[in-house]
Amino acid sequence: MTTAPTHWTDFDKLYNLPDPRPYFRGVETGDYRMPGVMASALRRLIPVLAAGGGEPVKLIDFAAGYGAVGLCLRTGQSMTGLYDYFRTDASTIEDAARFADMRAKGGSVAPHQIDAVDIADRALDYARTCGAIDAAHTDNLVLGPPGPALNDALRSADLVYECGAIGDHVSTAMSALLAAAAPNRPILLLSPRPRVDLAPLQAALAGQGYGLKTAVPGIRYRRAFSPSEMREELAAGIRNGYAAEECTVGDYFRVDLRLAVPEERDSEPLLQALSGLAHDTL
């Protein structure tokens, strides 16, 4: 981009390029932090999910884009570290080699597999080439049911996560995802901002026997790209029943990390694992 973005819709042309640099350089202007926060959450949850089992923990990265969560998780980088890296031009082959080196030095993470879902096929190709994800699926769950490959992944998934990218479509997408996963009942780790009406999501999850709990409140998501975008965010949050001050943390959009757990499962070990997240990342 030749100028800083003023609204999230400015990224429509940047979200599915072969080179992720225009995207990362754009979101850096708002200090977008959520993939790094999600990676920190996963570092705490994966050992809990792995307890007592010998298989890698199976994760679904929903609306994965260029695989920023996987890059942060597997290299130990924060989003700040990724922003620093992507300021310099390089080829995808060079990126893949550099990230492989970072993964080797990034600290141990319990064995896991990441299946990524996004309609942005070129972004997913980049993420897979650079080792941020293990498998890619371009199914659009808002428009229809998943295909056989994603179905198989969902039926063995332990946890599905998303970083707040799908907005008001979250209830439709999660309903389709859980229906496809059945009889498997994966945990969901979701990041809806106050601008998203939670009522449809809560109703959809309750209909499938899931409870939605706030695991980590008051996370700094990113700064507004413009005063008008901030006004829009506050107005949407107020329509959804929040006070204006509940929609932000300082000059950042606020997001609460929410955990959706099947009613037959004890959520306490998961909530306890996330209890220290605030001290590290908020």
C-alpha positions as a printed NumPy array, in Angstrom:
array([[  0.   ,   0.   ,   0.   ],
       [  1.243,   3.488,  -0.776],
       [ -0.787,   5.017,   2.053],
       [ -1.836,   3.777,   5.474],
       [ -5.214,   2.019,   5.596],
       [ -8.197,   3.894,   6.995],
       [-10.619,   0.939,   7.35 ],
       [-10.451,  -2.842,   7.488],
       [-12.123,  -3.049,   4.072],
       [ -8.937,  -1.575,   2.586],
       [ -7.429,  -5.037,   3.   ],
       [ -9.801,  -6.735,   0.564],
       [ -7.16 ,  -6.379,  -2.174],
       [ -4.264,  -7.39 ,   0.092],
       [ -5.571, -10.503,   1.773],
       [ -4.861, -12.987,  -1.005],
       [ -1.623, -11.985,  -2.686],
       [  1.304, -14.351,  -3.34 ],
       [  3.482, -12.074,  -1.169],
       [  2.097, -11.186,   2.284],
       [  4.183,  -8.037,   2.734],
       [  1.553,  -5.501,   1.635],
       [ -0.86 ,  -7.069,   4.138],
       [  1.573,  -7.156,   7.067],
       [  2.854,  -3.66 ,   6.358],
       [ -0.721,  -2.419,   6.314],
       [ -1.891,  -4.044,   9.56 ],
       [  1.305,  -2.946,  11.299],
       [  0.019,   0.638,  11.166],
       [ -2.698,  -0.423,  13.616],
       [ -0.387,  -2.652,  15.714],
       [ -2.591,  -5.692,  15.041],
       [ -1.697,  -8.057,  17.879],
       [ -4.266, -10.845,  17.955],
       [ -2.373, -13.641,  16.13 ],
       [  0.46 , -13.335,  18.66 ],
       [ -2.025, -13.421,  21.528],
       [ -3.718, -16.486,  20.042],
       [ -0.351, -18.209,  19.64 ],
       [  0.384, -17.576,  23.324],
       [ -3.003, -19.063,  24.215],
       [ -2.311, -22.147,  22.114],
       [  1.071, -22.66 ,  23.781],
       [ -0.84 , -22.995,  27.052],
       [ -3.693, -25.118,  25.722],
       [ -1.839, -27.642,  23.565],
       [ -0.2  , -29.418,  26.553],
       [ -3.605, -29.688,  28.26 ],
       [ -5.167, -31.134,  25.123],
       [ -2.233, -33.511,  24.688],
       [ -2.4  , -34.878,  28.229],
       [ -2.914, -38.626,  28.238],
       [ -2.696, -39.041,  24.473],
       [  0.081, -40.039,  22.132],
       [ -1.173, -38.326,  18.984],
       [ -0.359, -34.739,  17.927],
       [ -3.005, -32.224,  18.983],
       [ -5.13 , -31.428,  15.941],
       [ -5.939, -27.746,  15.43 ],
       [ -8.166, -25.972,  12.92 ],
       [ -7.129, -22.397,  12.107],
       [-10.323, -20.772,  10.847],
       [ -9.894, -17.737,   8.54 ],
       [ -6.162, -18.426,   8.664],
       [ -4.977, -16.025,   5.96 ],
       [ -1.184, -16.067,   5.651],
       [ -0.852, -18.232,   8.767],
       [  0.236, -15.527,  11.207],
       [ -0.93 , -17.566,  14.217],
       [  1.058, -20.599,  13.116],
       [  4.125, -18.495,  12.393],
       [  3.985, -16.946,  15.871],
       [  3.281, -20.294,  17.528],
       [  6.009, -22.232,  15.77 ],
       [  8.78 , -19.608,  15.605],
       [  8.247, -17.983,  19.004],
       [  7.877, -14.598,  17.285],
       [  5.389, -11.952,  18.324],
       [  3.558,  -9.94 ,  15.703],
       [  6.146,  -7.225,  16.294],
       [  8.822,  -9.695,  15.246],
       [  6.891, -10.579,  12.085],
       [  6.438,  -6.912,  11.26 ],
       [ 10.169,  -6.397,  11.596],
       [ 10.813,  -9.337,   9.28 ],
       [  8.325,  -8.333,   6.578],
       [  9.737,  -4.82 ,   6.238],
       [ 12.466,  -6.373,   4.084],
       [ 11.632,  -7.736,   0.631],
       [ 12.343, -11.419,  -0.054],
       [ 11.047, -14.28 ,  -2.165],
       [  8.725, -16.952,  -0.82 ],
       [ 11.593, -19.462,  -1.066],
       [ 13.763, -17.168,   1.059],
       [ 10.915, -16.686,   3.534],
       [ 10.43 , -20.45 ,   3.831],
       [ 14.112, -20.976,   4.596],
       [ 14.187, -18.161,   7.138],
       [ 11.059, -19.354,   8.93 ],
       [ 12.399, -22.911,   9.015],
       [ 15.433, -21.543,  10.842],
       [ 13.179, -19.587,  13.208],
       [ 11.117, -22.71 ,  13.918],
       [ 14.258, -24.608,  14.84 ],
       [ 15.104, -21.902,  17.371],
       [ 11.569, -20.973,  18.405],
       [ 11.203, -23.026,  21.554],
       [  9.398, -26.286,  22.101],
       [  5.697, -26.692,  21.424],
       [  3.978, -30.01 ,  22.053],
       [  3.365, -31.98 ,  18.838],
       [  0.441, -30.565,  16.906],
       [ -1.034, -30.341,  13.428],
       [ -2.689, -27.258,  11.931],
       [ -5.356, -27.563,   9.24 ],
       [ -6.13 , -24.073,   7.941],
       [ -9.429, -22.897,   6.471],
       [ -9.795, -19.767,   4.337],
       [-11.214, -18.819,   0.955],
       [ -7.902, -17.024,   0.23 ],
       [ -6.113, -19.781,  -1.677],
       [ -2.862, -17.919,  -2.406],
       [ -2.546, -16.841,   1.218],
       [ -2.93 , -20.46 ,   2.304],
       [ -0.352, -21.577,  -0.254],
       [  2.111, -19.128,   1.266],
       [  1.322, -20.289,   4.809],
       [  1.847, -23.937,   3.889],
       [  5.079, -23.247,   1.989],
       [  6.476, -21.374,   5.006],
       [  5.515, -24.074,   7.508],
       [  2.87 , -22.024,   9.32 ],
       [  0.239, -24.695,   8.611],
       [  0.233, -28.364,   7.602],
       [ -2.842, -28.554,   5.367],
       [ -5.033, -26.002,   3.587],
       [ -8.779, -25.988,   2.86 ],
       [-10.551, -23.308,   0.804],
       [-14.093, -24.329,   1.774],
       [-16.502, -21.455,   2.419],
       [-18.583, -22.605,   5.391],
       [-20.805, -19.523,   5.224],
       [-22.081, -20.64 ,   1.806],
       [-22.197, -24.399,   2.203],
       [-20.95 , -27.55 ,   3.918],
       [-17.276, -28.525,   3.813],
       [-15.801, -30.979,   1.362],
       [-14.442, -34.411,   2.239],
       [-10.907, -33.326,   3.201],
       [-12.061, -30.652,   5.644],
       [-14.76 , -33.006,   6.939],
       [-12.087, -35.534,   7.835],
       [-10.011, -32.869,   9.58 ],
       [-12.978, -31.613,  11.596],
       [-13.982, -35.113,  12.706],
       [-10.625, -35.563,  14.409],
       [ -9.989, -31.964,  15.518],
       [ -9.273, -31.158,  19.156],
       [ -9.615, -27.37 ,  18.916],
       [-10.78 , -24.74 ,  16.429],
       [ -9.551, -21.154,  16.781],
       [-10.146, -17.855,  15.027],
       [ -8.763, -14.36 ,  15.529],
       [-11.872, -12.239,  15.103],
       [-11.675, -12.045,  11.321],
       [-15.156, -13.277,  10.387],
       [-17.299, -10.83 ,  12.359],
       [-21.048, -11.331,  12.112],
       [-20.554, -14.582,  10.172],
       [-19.098, -16.328,  13.227],
       [-22.365, -17.977,  14.309],
       [-23.113, -19.327,  10.8  ],
       [-19.566, -20.577,  10.336],
       [-19.305, -22.245,  13.735],
       [-22.702, -23.907,  13.328],
       [-21.633, -25.393,  10.003],
       [-18.287, -26.418,  11.436],
       [-19.762, -28.225,  14.447],
       [-22.386, -29.945,  12.308],
       [-19.659, -31.237,  10.001],
       [-17.46 , -32.323,  12.909],
       [-20.162, -34.478,  14.535],
       [-19.959, -36.806,  16.326],
       [-16.629, -35.206,  17.249],
       [-17.052, -32.176,  19.526],
       [-13.98 , -29.954,  19.321],
       [-13.298, -27.036,  21.632],
       [-13.659, -23.571,  20.09 ],
       [-11.431, -20.593,  20.915],
       [-13.095, -17.464,  19.538],
       [-12.328, -13.745,  19.429],
       [-15.504, -11.75 ,  18.646],
       [-15.162,  -8.016,  19.267],
       [-17.977,  -5.967,  20.868],
       [-19.049,  -4.927,  17.365],
       [-20.313,  -8.517,  16.887],
       [-23.712,  -9.417,  18.33 ],
       [-23.048, -12.432,  20.558],
       [-26.682, -13.534,  20.816],
       [-26.769, -15.568,  17.548],
       [-23.468, -17.256,  18.431],
       [-24.617, -18.12 ,  21.948],
       [-27.888, -19.5  ,  20.608],
       [-26.14 , -21.576,  17.955],
       [-23.678, -23.011,  20.454],
       [-26.386, -23.725,  23.054],
       [-28.342, -25.595,  20.389],
       [-25.39 , -27.937,  19.989],
       [-24.742, -28.349,  23.708],
       [-21.884, -25.892,  24.062],
       [-21.376, -23.217,  26.692],
       [-19.514, -19.999,  25.894],
       [-17.203, -18.643,  28.606],
       [-14.996, -15.572,  28.712],
       [-11.48 , -16.927,  29.173],
       [ -9.382, -13.755,  28.878],
       [-11.101, -10.35 ,  28.915],
       [ -9.794,  -6.995,  27.784],
       [ -7.231,  -7.915,  25.126],
       [ -5.8  ,  -5.142,  22.933],
       [ -6.774,  -6.242,  19.425],
       [ -5.456,  -3.369,  17.309],
       [ -5.731,   0.391,  17.02 ],
       [ -8.31 ,   1.933,  14.74 ],
       [ -6.99 ,   2.809,  11.303],
       [ -8.85 ,   6.131,  11.412],
       [-11.15 ,   8.182,  13.691],
       [-14.113,   7.205,  11.522],
       [-13.342,   3.498,  11.965],
       [-13.204,   4.019,  15.743],
       [-16.58 ,   5.788,  15.666],
       [-18.012,   2.892,  13.678],
       [-16.617,   0.359,  16.169],
       [-18.061,   2.199,  19.173],
       [-21.465,   2.633,  17.536],
       [-21.682,  -1.081,  16.731],
       [-20.653,  -2.049,  20.264],
       [-23.216,   0.278,  21.788],
       [-25.933,  -1.235,  19.581],
       [-24.949,  -4.62 ,  21.009],
       [-25.402,  -3.448,  24.585],
       [-21.859,  -2.409,  25.544],
       [-20.899,   0.886,  27.062],
       [-18.498,   2.866,  24.882],
       [-15.671,   2.329,  27.353],
       [-16.193,  -1.453,  27.178],
       [-15.38 ,  -1.453,  23.459],
       [-11.782,  -0.338,  23.811],
       [ -8.647,  -0.847,  25.884],
       [ -6.922,   2.515,  25.768],
       [ -6.835,   3.439,  22.087],
       [ -7.095,  -0.206,  20.948],
       [-10.181,  -2.147,  19.926],
       [-11.026,  -4.57 ,  22.695],
       [-11.559,  -8.272,  22.264],
       [-12.391, -10.93 ,  24.851],
       [-11.004, -14.393,  24.209],
       [-13.921, -16.819,  24.586],
       [-13.881, -20.551,  25.072],
       [-16.74 , -22.741,  23.828],
       [-16.69 , -26.174,  25.446],
       [-19.119, -29.113,  25.077],
       [-21.363, -29.396,  28.114],
       [-20.082, -32.902,  28.916],
       [-16.493, -31.676,  29.212],
       [-14.817, -29.96 ,  32.172],
       [-13.669, -26.524,  31.051],
       [-11.676, -25.724,  34.203],
       [ -8.308, -27.167,  33.093],
       [ -8.548, -25.11 ,  29.913],
       [ -9.544, -21.932,  31.731],
       [ -6.752, -22.456,  34.243],
       [ -4.237, -22.871,  31.441],
       [ -5.311, -19.518,  30.024],
       [ -5.36 , -17.726,  33.383],
       [ -1.791, -16.472,  33.064],
       [ -2.234, -15.163,  29.546],
       [ -3.136, -11.662,  30.649],
       [  0.18 , -11.156,  32.399],
       [  2.107, -11.929,  29.212],
       [  0.147, -10.425,  26.381],
       [ -2.492,  -7.878,  27.276]])
